[in-house]
PDB file of C-alpha atoms and ligand atoms in Angstrom:
ATOM      1  CA  MET A  11      -3.299 -10.199  20.199  1.00 67.00           C
ATOM      2  CA  LEU A  12      -3.555  -9.642  16.462  1.00 78.00           C
ATOM      3  CA  SER A  13      -7.078 -10.057  15.191  1.00 85.00           C
ATOM      4  CA  TYR A  14      -6.895  -8.141  11.904  1.00 85.00           C
ATOM      5  CA  ARG A  15      -6.828 -10.335   8.790  1.00 89.00           C
ATOM      6  CA  HIS A  16      -6.457  -8.570   5.485  1.00 87.00           C
ATOM      7  CA  SER A  17      -8.381 -11.283   3.611  1.00 89.00           C
ATOM      8  CA  PHE A  18     -11.641  -9.627   4.787  1.00 91.00           C
ATOM      9  CA  HIS A  19     -10.690  -6.425   2.970  1.00 93.00           C
ATOM     10  CA  ALA A  20      -8.564  -7.584   0.033  1.00 95.00           C
ATOM     11  CA  GLY A  21      -9.018  -5.612  -3.170  1.00 97.00           C
ATOM     12  CA  ASN A  22     -11.113  -2.833  -1.633  1.00 97.00           C
ATOM     13  CA  PHE A  23     -10.811   0.841  -2.629  1.00 97.00           C
ATOM     14  CA  ALA A  24      -7.985   1.306  -0.115  1.00 98.00           C
ATOM     15  CA  ASP A  25      -5.978  -1.531  -1.687  1.00 98.00           C
ATOM     16  CA  VAL A  26      -6.470  -0.002  -5.134  1.00 98.00           C
ATOM     17  CA  LEU A  27      -4.867   3.252  -3.992  1.00 98.00           C
ATOM     18  CA  LYS A  28      -2.113   1.576  -1.980  1.00 98.00           C
ATOM     19  CA  HIS A  29      -1.165  -0.961  -4.624  1.00 98.00           C
ATOM     20  CA  TYR A  30      -1.286   1.495  -7.515  1.00 98.00           C
ATOM     21  CA  VAL A  31       1.168   3.746  -5.657  1.00 98.00           C
ATOM     22  CA  LEU A  32       3.312   0.702  -4.839  1.00 98.00           C
ATOM     23  CA  VAL A  33       3.468  -0.306  -8.512  1.00 98.00           C
ATOM     24  CA  GLU A  34       4.375   3.222  -9.591  1.00 98.00           C
ATOM     25  CA  ILE A  35       7.255   3.391  -7.125  1.00 98.00           C
ATOM     26  CA  LEU A  36       8.596  -0.052  -8.047  1.00 98.00           C
ATOM     27  CA  GLU A  37       8.465   0.736 -11.750  1.00 98.00           C
ATOM     28  CA  ALA A  38      10.309   3.996 -11.150  1.00 98.00           C
ATOM     29  CA  LEU A  39      13.038   2.171  -9.181  1.00 98.00           C
ATOM     30  CA  ALA A  40      13.361  -0.462 -11.914  1.00 98.00           C
ATOM     31  CA  LYS A  41      14.129   2.173 -14.537  1.00 98.00           C
ATOM     32  CA  LYS A  42      17.785   2.027 -13.487  1.00 98.00           C
ATOM     33  CA  ASP A  43      19.760  -1.224 -13.759  1.00 98.00           C
ATOM     34  CA  LYS A  44      21.218  -0.830 -10.280  1.00 98.00           C
ATOM     35  CA  PRO A  45      19.674  -3.239  -7.737  1.00 98.00           C
ATOM     36  CA  PHE A  46      17.175  -2.019  -5.166  1.00 98.00           C
ATOM     37  CA  GLU A  47      15.566  -3.388  -2.046  1.00 98.00           C
ATOM     38  CA  TYR A  48      11.883  -3.684  -1.193  1.00 98.00           C
ATOM     39  CA  ILE A  49      10.989  -3.741   2.492  1.00 98.00           C
ATOM     40  CA  ASP A  50       7.408  -4.541   3.522  1.00 98.00           C
ATOM     41  CA  THR A  51       7.001  -4.045   7.285  1.00 98.00           C
ATOM     42  CA  HIS A  52       3.421  -5.421   7.414  1.00 98.00           C
ATOM     43  CA  ALA A  53       3.242  -7.893   4.564  1.00 98.00           C
ATOM     44  CA  GLY A  54       0.025  -9.872   5.142  1.00 97.00           C
ATOM     45  CA  ALA A  55      -0.631 -13.264   3.513  1.00 97.00           C
ATOM     46  CA  GLY A  56       0.478 -12.278   0.005  1.00 97.00           C
ATOM     47  CA  LEU A  57      -2.486 -13.645  -1.944  1.00 97.00           C
ATOM     48  CA  HIS A  58      -6.236 -13.656  -1.295  1.00 97.00           C
ATOM     49  CA  TYR A  59      -8.893 -15.934  -2.736  1.00 96.00           C
ATOM     50  CA  LEU A  60     -11.857 -13.683  -3.450  1.00 96.00           C
ATOM     51  CA  HIS A  61     -14.379 -16.527  -3.182  1.00 96.00           C
ATOM     52  CA  SER A  62     -13.244 -17.395   0.346  1.00 92.00           C
ATOM     53  CA  GLU A  63     -15.661 -17.011   3.242  1.00 93.00           C
ATOM     54  CA  GLN A  64     -13.604 -14.105   4.595  1.00 92.00           C
ATOM     55  CA  ALA A  65     -13.443 -12.142   1.325  1.00 91.00           C
ATOM     56  CA  GLN A  66     -17.120 -12.795   0.608  1.00 94.00           C
ATOM     57  CA  LYS A  67     -18.264 -11.714   4.073  1.00 93.00           C
ATOM     58  CA  LEU A  68     -18.064  -7.980   3.305  1.00 91.00           C
ATOM     59  CA  ALA A  69     -17.204  -8.391  -0.401  1.00 92.00           C
ATOM     60  CA  GLU A  70     -15.263  -5.116  -0.218  1.00 94.00           C
ATOM     61  CA  PHE A  71     -13.468  -5.908  -3.474  1.00 94.00           C
ATOM     62  CA  THR A  72     -16.769  -5.372  -5.325  1.00 94.00           C
ATOM     63  CA  ASN A  73     -16.332  -1.643  -4.714  1.00 93.00           C
ATOM     64  CA  GLY A  74     -12.616  -1.772  -5.436  1.00 97.00           C
ATOM     65  CA  ILE A  75     -10.746  -3.891  -7.935  1.00 97.00           C
ATOM     66  CA  GLY A  76     -13.933  -5.823  -8.811  1.00 96.00           C
ATOM     67  CA  ARG A  77     -15.482  -2.625 -10.177  1.00 96.00           C
ATOM     68  CA  LEU A  78     -12.600  -1.635 -12.435  1.00 97.00           C
ATOM     69  CA  THR A  79     -11.966  -3.033 -15.896  1.00 95.00           C
ATOM     70  CA  PRO A  80      -8.644  -2.765 -17.763  1.00 94.00           C
ATOM     71  CA  LYS A  81     -10.475  -1.432 -20.821  1.00 95.00           C
ATOM     72  CA  ASP A  82     -11.798   1.641 -18.938  1.00 96.00           C
ATOM     73  CA  TRP A  83      -8.664   2.201 -16.871  1.00 97.00           C
ATOM     74  CA  PRO A  84      -5.619   2.167 -19.175  1.00 97.00           C
ATOM     75  CA  GLU A  85      -3.710   4.212 -16.601  1.00 97.00           C
ATOM     76  CA  LEU A  86      -3.844   1.164 -14.291  1.00 98.00           C
ATOM     77  CA  ASP A  87      -2.227  -1.118 -16.875  1.00 98.00           C
ATOM     78  CA  SER A  88       0.838  -2.156 -14.867  1.00 98.00           C
ATOM     79  CA  TYR A  89      -1.250  -2.736 -11.742  1.00 98.00           C
ATOM     80  CA  PHE A  90      -3.619  -4.974 -13.724  1.00 98.00           C
ATOM     81  CA  THR A  91      -0.638  -6.883 -15.123  1.00 97.00           C
ATOM     82  CA  ALA A  92       0.424  -7.857 -11.595  1.00 97.00           C
ATOM     83  CA  ILE A  93      -3.150  -8.906 -10.750  1.00 98.00           C
ATOM     84  CA  ASN A  94      -3.525 -10.908 -13.970  1.00 97.00           C
ATOM     85  CA  ALA A  95      -0.313 -12.784 -13.172  1.00 95.00           C
ATOM     86  CA  CYS A  96      -2.160 -14.247 -10.154  1.00 95.00           C
ATOM     87  CA  ASN A  97      -5.257 -15.134 -12.208  1.00 96.00           C
ATOM     88  CA  PRO A  98      -4.185 -17.511 -14.973  1.00 90.00           C
ATOM     89  CA  THR A  99      -7.822 -18.305 -15.865  1.00 90.00           C
ATOM     90  CA  LYS A 100      -8.321 -14.587 -16.660  1.00 87.00           C
ATOM     91  CA  GLN A 101     -11.199 -14.437 -14.137  1.00 93.00           C
ATOM     92  CA  LEU A 102     -10.655 -12.282 -11.066  1.00 96.00           C
ATOM     93  CA  THR A 103     -10.580 -15.065  -8.472  1.00 97.00           C
ATOM     94  CA  HIS A 104      -7.432 -14.014  -6.605  1.00 97.00           C
ATOM     95  CA  TYR A 105      -6.150 -10.662  -5.454  1.00 98.00           C
ATOM     96  CA  PRO A 106      -2.421 -10.269  -4.735  1.00 98.00           C
ATOM     97  CA  GLY A 107      -1.257  -8.576  -1.577  1.00 98.00           C
ATOM     98  CA  SER A 108       1.696  -6.200  -1.539  1.00 98.00           C
ATOM     99  CA  PRO A 109       4.357  -9.010  -1.479  1.00 97.00           C
ATOM    100  CA  LEU A 110       3.134 -10.687  -4.663  1.00 97.00           C
ATOM    101  CA  ILE A 111       2.589  -7.370  -6.400  1.00 97.00           C
ATOM    102  CA  ALA A 112       6.138  -6.347  -5.501  1.00 97.00           C
ATOM    103  CA  ASN A 113       7.500  -9.700  -6.578  1.00 96.00           C
ATOM    104  CA  HIS A 114       6.106  -9.060 -10.037  1.00 96.00           C
ATOM    105  CA  PHE A 115       8.294  -5.963 -10.440  1.00 97.00           C
ATOM    106  CA  LEU A 116      11.463  -7.096  -8.680  1.00 97.00           C
ATOM    107  CA  ARG A 117      14.227  -8.156 -11.046  1.00 96.00           C
ATOM    108  CA  ARG A 118      16.928 -10.777 -10.629  1.00 95.00           C
ATOM    109  CA  GLN A 119      19.248  -8.230  -8.971  1.00 96.00           C
ATOM    110  CA  ASP A 120      16.629  -6.899  -6.481  1.00 97.00           C
ATOM    111  CA  ARG A 121      15.672  -8.224  -3.043  1.00 96.00           C
ATOM    112  CA  GLY A 122      12.530  -8.183  -0.911  1.00 97.00           C
ATOM    113  CA  TRP A 123      12.240  -8.343   2.875  1.00 97.00           C
ATOM    114  CA  LEU A 124       8.788  -9.193   4.185  1.00 98.00           C
ATOM    115  CA  TYR A 125       7.748  -8.947   7.835  1.00 98.00           C
ATOM    116  CA  GLU A 126       4.504 -10.531   9.031  1.00 97.00           C
ATOM    117  CA  LEU A 127       3.818 -11.075  12.710  1.00 96.00           C
ATOM    118  CA  HIS A 128       0.607 -13.145  12.550  1.00 95.00           C
ATOM    119  CA  PRO A 129       1.630 -16.848  12.593  1.00 95.00           C
ATOM    120  CA  SER A 130      -1.110 -18.003  10.170  1.00 95.00           C
ATOM    121  CA  ASP A 131      -0.551 -15.173   7.693  1.00 96.00           C
ATOM    122  CA  ALA A 132       3.236 -15.596   7.886  1.00 96.00           C
ATOM    123  CA  LYS A 133       2.780 -19.284   7.038  1.00 96.00           C
ATOM    124  CA  LEU A 134       0.432 -18.456   4.158  1.00 96.00           C
ATOM    125  CA  LEU A 135       2.845 -15.835   2.903  1.00 97.00           C
ATOM    126  CA  GLN A 136       5.688 -18.329   2.875  1.00 95.00           C
ATOM    127  CA  LYS A 137       3.482 -20.774   0.958  1.00 95.00           C
ATOM    128  CA  ASN A 138       2.259 -18.147  -1.522  1.00 95.00           C
ATOM    129  CA  LEU A 139       5.835 -17.112  -2.235  1.00 92.00           C
ATOM    130  CA  GLN A 140       7.209 -20.584  -2.904  1.00 80.00           C
ATOM    131  CA  LYS A 141      10.115 -20.572  -5.339  1.00 73.00           C
ATOM    132  CA  LYS A 142      10.343 -16.798  -5.288  1.00 70.00           C
ATOM    133  CA  HIS A 143      13.916 -16.581  -4.138  1.00 79.00           C
ATOM    134  CA  LYS A 144      14.153 -12.802  -4.283  1.00 92.00           C
ATOM    135  CA  MET A 145      11.879 -12.559  -1.241  1.00 94.00           C
ATOM    136  CA  ARG A 146      12.635 -13.389   2.386  1.00 96.00           C
ATOM    137  CA  VAL A 147       9.823 -13.792   4.911  1.00 96.00           C
ATOM    138  CA  MET A 148      10.360 -12.998   8.574  1.00 97.00           C
ATOM    139  CA  GLN A 149       7.711 -13.788  11.166  1.00 97.00           C
ATOM    140  CA  SER A 150       8.696 -10.899  13.392  1.00 97.00           C
ATOM    141  CA  ASP A 151       7.986  -7.257  14.161  1.00 97.00           C
ATOM    142  CA  GLY A 152       8.319  -5.166  11.008  1.00 98.00           C
ATOM    143  CA  PHE A 153       9.125  -1.930  12.825  1.00 98.00           C
ATOM    144  CA  THR A 154      12.178  -3.412  14.540  1.00 98.00           C
ATOM    145  CA  GLY A 155      13.078  -5.380  11.413  1.00 98.00           C
ATOM    146  CA  LEU A 156      13.079  -2.270   9.252  1.00 98.00           C
ATOM    147  CA  LEU A 157      15.520  -0.428  11.483  1.00 98.00           C
ATOM    148  CA  SER A 158      17.843  -3.424  11.556  1.00 98.00           C
ATOM    149  CA  LEU A 159      18.013  -3.522   7.717  1.00 97.00           C
ATOM    150  CA  LEU A 160      18.831   0.128   7.109  1.00 98.00           C
ATOM    151  CA  PRO A 161      20.690   1.376   5.232  1.00 97.00           C
ATOM    152  CA  PRO A 162      20.201  -1.410   2.681  1.00 96.00           C
ATOM    153  CA  THR A 163      23.280  -2.817   0.953  1.00 93.00           C
ATOM    154  CA  SER A 164      22.132  -1.512  -2.429  1.00 93.00           C
ATOM    155  CA  ARG A 165      21.583   1.996  -0.997  1.00 96.00           C
ATOM    156  CA  ARG A 166      18.412   2.148  -3.143  1.00 98.00           C
ATOM    157  CA  GLY A 167      14.936   1.041  -2.330  1.00 98.00           C
ATOM    158  CA  MET A 168      11.479   1.519  -0.955  1.00 98.00           C
ATOM    159  CA  VAL A 169       9.744   0.739   2.298  1.00 98.00           C
ATOM    160  CA  LEU A 170       6.027  -0.007   2.458  1.00 98.00           C
ATOM    161  CA  ILE A 171       4.549   0.592   5.905  1.00 98.00           C
ATOM    162  CA  ASP A 172       1.041  -0.769   6.033  1.00 98.00           C
ATOM    163  CA  PRO A 173      -0.174  -1.492   9.567  1.00 97.00           C
ATOM    164  CA  SER A 174      -3.834  -2.204  10.272  1.00 92.00           C
ATOM    165  CA  TYR A 175      -3.779   0.404  13.086  1.00 94.00           C
ATOM    166  CA  GLU A 176      -5.848  -1.958  15.239  1.00 89.00           C
ATOM    167  CA  ILE A 177      -3.469  -0.897  18.010  1.00 89.00           C
ATOM    168  CA  LYS A 178      -3.937   2.862  18.467  1.00 87.00           C
ATOM    169  CA  SER A 179      -0.250   3.278  19.344  1.00 92.00           C
ATOM    170  CA  ASP A 180       0.571   2.317  15.734  1.00 95.00           C
ATOM    171  CA  TYR A 181      -0.010   5.948  14.673  1.00 96.00           C
ATOM    172  CA  GLU A 182       2.736   7.150  17.017  1.00 96.00           C
ATOM    173  CA  LYS A 183       4.918   4.144  16.236  1.00 97.00           C
ATOM    174  CA  VAL A 184       4.738   4.738  12.479  1.00 98.00           C
ATOM    175  CA  PHE A 185       6.005   8.274  12.912  1.00 98.00           C
ATOM    176  CA  SER A 186       8.740   7.420  15.362  1.00 98.00           C
ATOM    177  CA  VAL A 187      10.039   4.468  13.306  1.00 98.00           C
ATOM    178  CA  VAL A 188       9.987   6.372   9.997  1.00 98.00           C
ATOM    179  CA  ASN A 189      11.791   9.247  11.670  1.00 98.00           C
ATOM    180  CA  GLN A 190      14.533   6.873  12.854  1.00 98.00           C
ATOM    181  CA  ALA A 191      14.608   5.031   9.527  1.00 98.00           C
ATOM    182  CA  TYR A 192      15.000   8.297   7.605  1.00 98.00           C
ATOM    183  CA  LYS A 193      18.072   9.172   9.667  1.00 98.00           C
ATOM    184  CA  LYS A 194      19.684   5.886   8.552  1.00 98.00           C
ATOM    185  CA  PHE A 195      18.458   5.963   4.943  1.00 98.00           C
ATOM    186  CA  ALA A 196      17.452   9.478   3.909  1.00 98.00           C
ATOM    187  CA  ASN A 197      17.205   8.818   0.188  1.00 97.00           C
ATOM    188  CA  GLY A 198      14.917   5.807   0.514  1.00 98.00           C
ATOM    189  CA  ILE A 199      11.335   5.998  -0.685  1.00 98.00           C
ATOM    190  CA  TYR A 200       8.834   5.502   2.142  1.00 98.00           C
ATOM    191  CA  ALA A 201       5.166   4.771   1.390  1.00 98.00           C
ATOM    192  CA  ILE A 202       3.000   4.932   4.494  1.00 98.00           C
ATOM    193  CA  TRP A 203      -0.625   3.832   4.328  1.00 98.00           C
ATOM    194  CA  TYR A 204      -3.267   5.224   6.715  1.00 98.00           C
ATOM    195  CA  PRO A 205      -7.018   4.745   7.155  1.00 97.00           C
ATOM    196  CA  VAL A 206      -9.355   7.681   7.765  1.00 96.00           C
ATOM    197  CA  VAL A 207     -11.623   6.454  10.552  1.00 93.00           C
ATOM    198  CA  ASP A 208     -10.906   9.383  12.852  1.00 93.00           C
ATOM    199  CA  ARG A 209      -9.598  12.454  11.000  1.00 95.00           C
ATOM    200  CA  GLU A 210      -8.102  13.882  14.181  1.00 95.00           C
ATOM    201  CA  LEU A 211      -5.594  10.999  14.372  1.00 95.00           C
ATOM    202  CA  ILE A 212      -4.479  11.628  10.789  1.00 96.00           C
ATOM    203  CA  LEU A 213      -4.118  15.362  11.285  1.00 97.00           C
ATOM    204  CA  ARG A 214      -1.893  14.672  14.287  1.00 97.00           C
ATOM    205  CA  LEU A 215       0.210  12.195  12.308  1.00 97.00           C
ATOM    206  CA  GLU A 216       0.613  14.637   9.406  1.00 98.00           C
ATOM    207  CA  LYS A 217       1.575  17.451  11.757  1.00 98.00           C
ATOM    208  CA  LYS A 218       4.358  15.309  13.201  1.00 98.00           C
ATOM    209  CA  PHE A 219       5.747  14.651   9.717  1.00 98.00           C
ATOM    210  CA  ILE A 220       5.447  18.318   8.727  1.00 98.00           C
ATOM    211  CA  ASN A 221       7.450  19.352  11.803  1.00 97.00           C
ATOM    212  CA  SER A 222       9.970  16.511  11.599  1.00 97.00           C
ATOM    213  CA  GLY A 223      12.505  18.061   9.230  1.00 96.00           C
ATOM    214  CA  ILE A 224      11.871  15.262   6.703  1.00 98.00           C
ATOM    215  CA  LYS A 225      11.670  16.810   3.226  1.00 97.00           C
ATOM    216  CA  ASP A 226       9.721  15.912   0.101  1.00 98.00           C
ATOM    217  CA  ILE A 227       6.487  14.383   1.389  1.00 98.00           C
ATOM    218  CA  GLN A 228       3.386  14.007  -0.768  1.00 98.00           C
ATOM    219  CA  ARG A 229      -0.122  12.981   0.272  1.00 98.00           C
ATOM    220  CA  PHE A 230      -2.558  10.963  -1.815  1.00 98.00           C
ATOM    221  CA  GLU A 231      -6.000  10.211  -0.425  1.00 98.00           C
ATOM    222  CA  LEU A 232      -8.996   8.459  -1.910  1.00 98.00           C
ATOM    223  CA  GLY A 233     -12.415   8.309  -0.254  1.00 97.00           C
ATOM    224  CA  ILE A 234     -15.844   6.996  -1.124  1.00 95.00           C
ATOM    225  CA  LYS A 235     -17.491   9.685   0.983  1.00 93.00           C
ATOM    226  CA  GLU A 236     -16.725  12.666   3.195  1.00 91.00           C
ATOM    227  CA  ASP A 237     -15.410  12.103   6.730  1.00 89.00           C
ATOM    228  CA  THR A 238     -18.076  11.016   9.173  1.00 89.00           C
ATOM    229  CA  THR A 239     -18.357  10.405  12.895  1.00 87.00           C
ATOM    230  CA  GLU A 240     -20.055   7.088  12.154  1.00 85.00           C
ATOM    231  CA  HIS A 241     -18.088   3.861  12.501  1.00 84.00           C
ATOM    232  CA  GLY A 242     -15.959   2.733   9.540  1.00 87.00           C
ATOM    233  CA  MET A 243     -13.341   3.837   7.049  1.00 92.00           C
ATOM    234  CA  THR A 244     -14.487   6.447   4.531  1.00 93.00           C
ATOM    235  CA  SER A 245     -11.104   7.271   2.984  1.00 96.00           C
ATOM    236  CA  SER A 246      -7.560   6.060   3.119  1.00 97.00           C
ATOM    237  CA  GLY A 247      -4.307   7.644   2.126  1.00 98.00           C
ATOM    238  CA  MET A 248      -0.651   7.249   1.387  1.00 98.00           C
ATOM    239  CA  LEU A 249       2.109   9.550   2.578  1.00 98.00           C
ATOM    240  CA  VAL A 250       5.072   9.170   0.260  1.00 98.00           C
ATOM    241  CA  ILE A 251       8.515  10.433   1.228  1.00 98.00           C
ATOM    242  CA  ASN A 252      10.942  10.975  -1.693  1.00 98.00           C
ATOM    243  CA  PRO A 253       8.296  10.096  -4.312  1.00 98.00           C
ATOM    244  CA  PRO A 254       9.296   9.402  -7.921  1.00 98.00           C
ATOM    245  CA  TRP A 255       9.069  12.636  -9.870  1.00 96.00           C
ATOM    246  CA  GLU A 256       6.123  11.649 -12.082  1.00 97.00           C
ATOM    247  CA  LEU A 257       3.942  10.316  -9.279  1.00 98.00           C
ATOM    248  CA  HIS A 258       2.225  13.562  -8.304  1.00 98.00           C
ATOM    249  CA  GLU A 259       1.201  14.343 -11.840  1.00 98.00           C
ATOM    250  CA  LYS A 260      -0.162  10.835 -12.407  1.00 98.00           C
ATOM    251  CA  MET A 261      -2.081  10.917  -9.134  1.00 98.00           C
ATOM    252  CA  SER A 262      -3.553  14.329  -9.883  1.00 98.00           C
ATOM    253  CA  ARG A 263      -5.126  12.830 -13.030  1.00 98.00           C
ATOM    254  CA  LEU A 264      -6.105   9.460 -11.534  1.00 98.00           C
ATOM    255  CA  LEU A 265      -7.520  10.391  -8.126  1.00 98.00           C
ATOM    256  CA  PRO A 266     -10.449  12.613  -9.262  1.00 98.00           C
ATOM    257  CA  LYS A 267     -11.503   9.899 -11.713  1.00 97.00           C
ATOM    258  CA  LEU A 268     -11.227   7.076  -9.167  1.00 97.00           C
ATOM    259  CA  ALA A 269     -13.013   9.079  -6.455  1.00 97.00           C
ATOM    260  CA  LYS A 270     -15.865   9.974  -8.788  1.00 96.00           C
ATOM    261  CA  TYR A 271     -16.312   6.384  -9.903  1.00 96.00           C
ATOM    262  CA  LEU A 272     -15.765   4.427  -6.683  1.00 97.00           C
ATOM    263  CA  GLY A 273     -17.773   6.993  -4.719  1.00 95.00           C
ATOM    264  CA  SER A 274     -20.779   6.605  -6.989  1.00 94.00           C
ATOM    265  CA  ASP A 275     -23.763   4.256  -6.857  1.00 90.00           C
ATOM    266  CA  LYS A 276     -24.123   1.117  -9.002  1.00 85.00           C
ATOM    267  CA  ASN A 277     -25.259   3.199 -11.978  1.00 85.00           C
ATOM    268  CA  GLY A 278     -22.167   5.385 -11.698  1.00 85.00           C
ATOM    269  CA  GLU A 279     -24.275   8.325 -10.418  1.00 90.00           C
ATOM    270  CA  ASN A 280     -24.702  10.384  -7.226  1.00 92.00           C
ATOM    271  CA  THR A 281     -21.030  10.332  -6.421  1.00 90.00           C
ATOM    272  CA  GLN A 282     -19.856  11.219  -2.934  1.00 95.00           C
ATOM    273  CA  GLY A 283     -16.209  10.404  -3.674  1.00 96.00           C
ATOM    274  CA  VAL A 284     -13.436  12.643  -2.355  1.00 97.00           C
ATOM    275  CA  PHE A 285      -9.677  12.860  -2.808  1.00 98.00           C
ATOM    276  CA  LYS A 286      -6.569  14.762  -1.750  1.00 98.00           C
ATOM    277  CA  CYS A 287      -3.440  15.113  -3.833  1.00 98.00           C
ATOM    278  CA  ASP A 288      -0.918  17.526  -2.447  1.00 97.00           C
ATOM    279  CA  VAL A 289       2.595  18.273  -1.311  1.00 98.00           C
ATOM    280  CA  LEU A 290       2.798  18.083   2.473  1.00 97.00           C
ATOM    281  CA  VAL A 291       6.462  19.092   2.662  1.00 98.00           C
ATOM    282  CA  LYS A 292       8.471  20.491  -0.261  1.00 96.00           C
ATOM    283  CA  GLU A 293      11.771  19.014  -1.495  1.00 93.00           C
TER     284      GLU A 293
HETATM  285  C1  LIG B  26      -3.028  -4.166   6.417  1.00 92.29           C
HETATM  286  S1  LIG B  26      -2.352  -5.738   6.605  1.00 92.29           S
HETATM  287  C2  LIG B  26      -1.096  -5.808   5.393  1.00 92.29           C
HETATM  288  C3  LIG B  26      -1.557  -5.882   3.988  1.00 92.29           C
HETATM  289  C4  LIG B  26      -0.446  -5.991   2.971  1.00 92.29           C
HETATM  290  N1  LIG B  26       0.591  -4.994   3.181  1.00 92.29           N
HETATM  291  C5  LIG B  26      -0.996  -5.818   1.570  1.00 92.29           C
HETATM  292  O1  LIG B  26      -0.980  -4.705   1.048  1.00 92.29           O
HETATM  293  O2  LIG B  26      -1.433  -6.811   1.000  1.00 92.29           O
HETATM  294  C6  LIG B  26      -1.401  -5.562   8.077  1.00 92.29           C
HETATM  295  C7  LIG B  26      -0.656  -6.853   8.460  1.00 92.29           C
HETATM  296  O3  LIG B  26       0.331  -6.535   9.446  1.00 92.29           O
HETATM  297  C8  LIG B  26       0.460  -7.612  10.348  1.00 92.29           C
HETATM  298  N2  LIG B  26       1.107  -7.044  11.560  1.00 92.29           N
HETATM  299  C9  LIG B  26       0.538  -6.379  12.594  1.00 92.29           C
HETATM  300  N3  LIG B  26       1.497  -5.883  13.424  1.00 92.29           N
HETATM  301  C10 LIG B  26       2.691  -6.226  12.863  1.00 92.29           C
HETATM  302  C11 LIG B  26       4.043  -5.980  13.213  1.00 92.29           C
HETATM  303  N4  LIG B  26       4.358  -5.268  14.314  1.00 92.29           N
HETATM  304  N5  LIG B  26       5.014  -6.468  12.413  1.00 92.29           N
HETATM  305  C12 LIG B  26       4.718  -7.182  11.305  1.00 92.29           C
HETATM  306  N6  LIG B  26       3.449  -7.452  10.916  1.00 92.29           N
HETATM  307  C13 LIG B  26       2.448  -6.977  11.679  1.00 92.29           C
HETATM  308  C14 LIG B  26      -0.960  -8.100  10.510  1.00 92.29           C
HETATM  309  O4  LIG B  26      -0.984  -9.439  10.946  1.00 92.29           O
HETATM  310  C15 LIG B  26      -1.518  -7.924   9.081  1.00 92.29           C
HETATM  311  O5  LIG B  26      -1.372  -9.108   8.343  1.00 92.29           O
END
């Protein structure tokens, strides 16, 4: 039974990190004319209305995208461009999920493969992507789907793996599927999102990657406070395999600034924000 719906969390501080990294990777891939493929194993609904009952319930976007302005964050320019494309009135009423963000950067020659298991979200995704012929939606398991697509025809591309981890076995599954995927497509870029709700689970996941033989893994983490034993997500991170060469440098400038700001109170003071930006496995 899938109960997680991303619309409750759309645009929060975790989405800012995840979607900024996504944009950076897509822009790096688009620097060459050769086609590439975008595979999203856990795609979600594609677009979220921020005035909906779900988004307003926790209003998480107010300490995420809702707190950032393009004027103060020029380094987020491309990310804002993708968001603005979903907000023709220039007010932040909608927040794009990974499929619509990716669609913004895919060119005529590129292709997207989107897996979403939840029947309602898969239907919404299909609707939100109308007339976007570069993208194909599959209402099926993204882990199995990924392995069936690799290696992609273009031999270039990225995979976004963004489970909700509501099923604890997802931590193990993510590692085992990426490990198999890497054997089929070793030069692909893999971006794996994780929540920090129990640090022990993340340490175990990282250890598996470190010992896997997979090379060139970087870790980017953004948190609004230090780890805690209380309930809830304090940080989230991205493990990126085969990252674009400029990504680490950009993240090392952006993450301290984002952590300081999003970890602070309404006046921008008393920050508790934290971040990690490091190389987990060398090239
Ligand atoms: C965190 S959300 C995805 C958010 C989206 N990637 C974004 O950035 O906008 C995780 C999604 O995965 C879906 N899901 C859960 N298990 C899945 C599976 N095995 N295959 C495909 N989708 C799955 C859930 O229904 C949920 O919509």
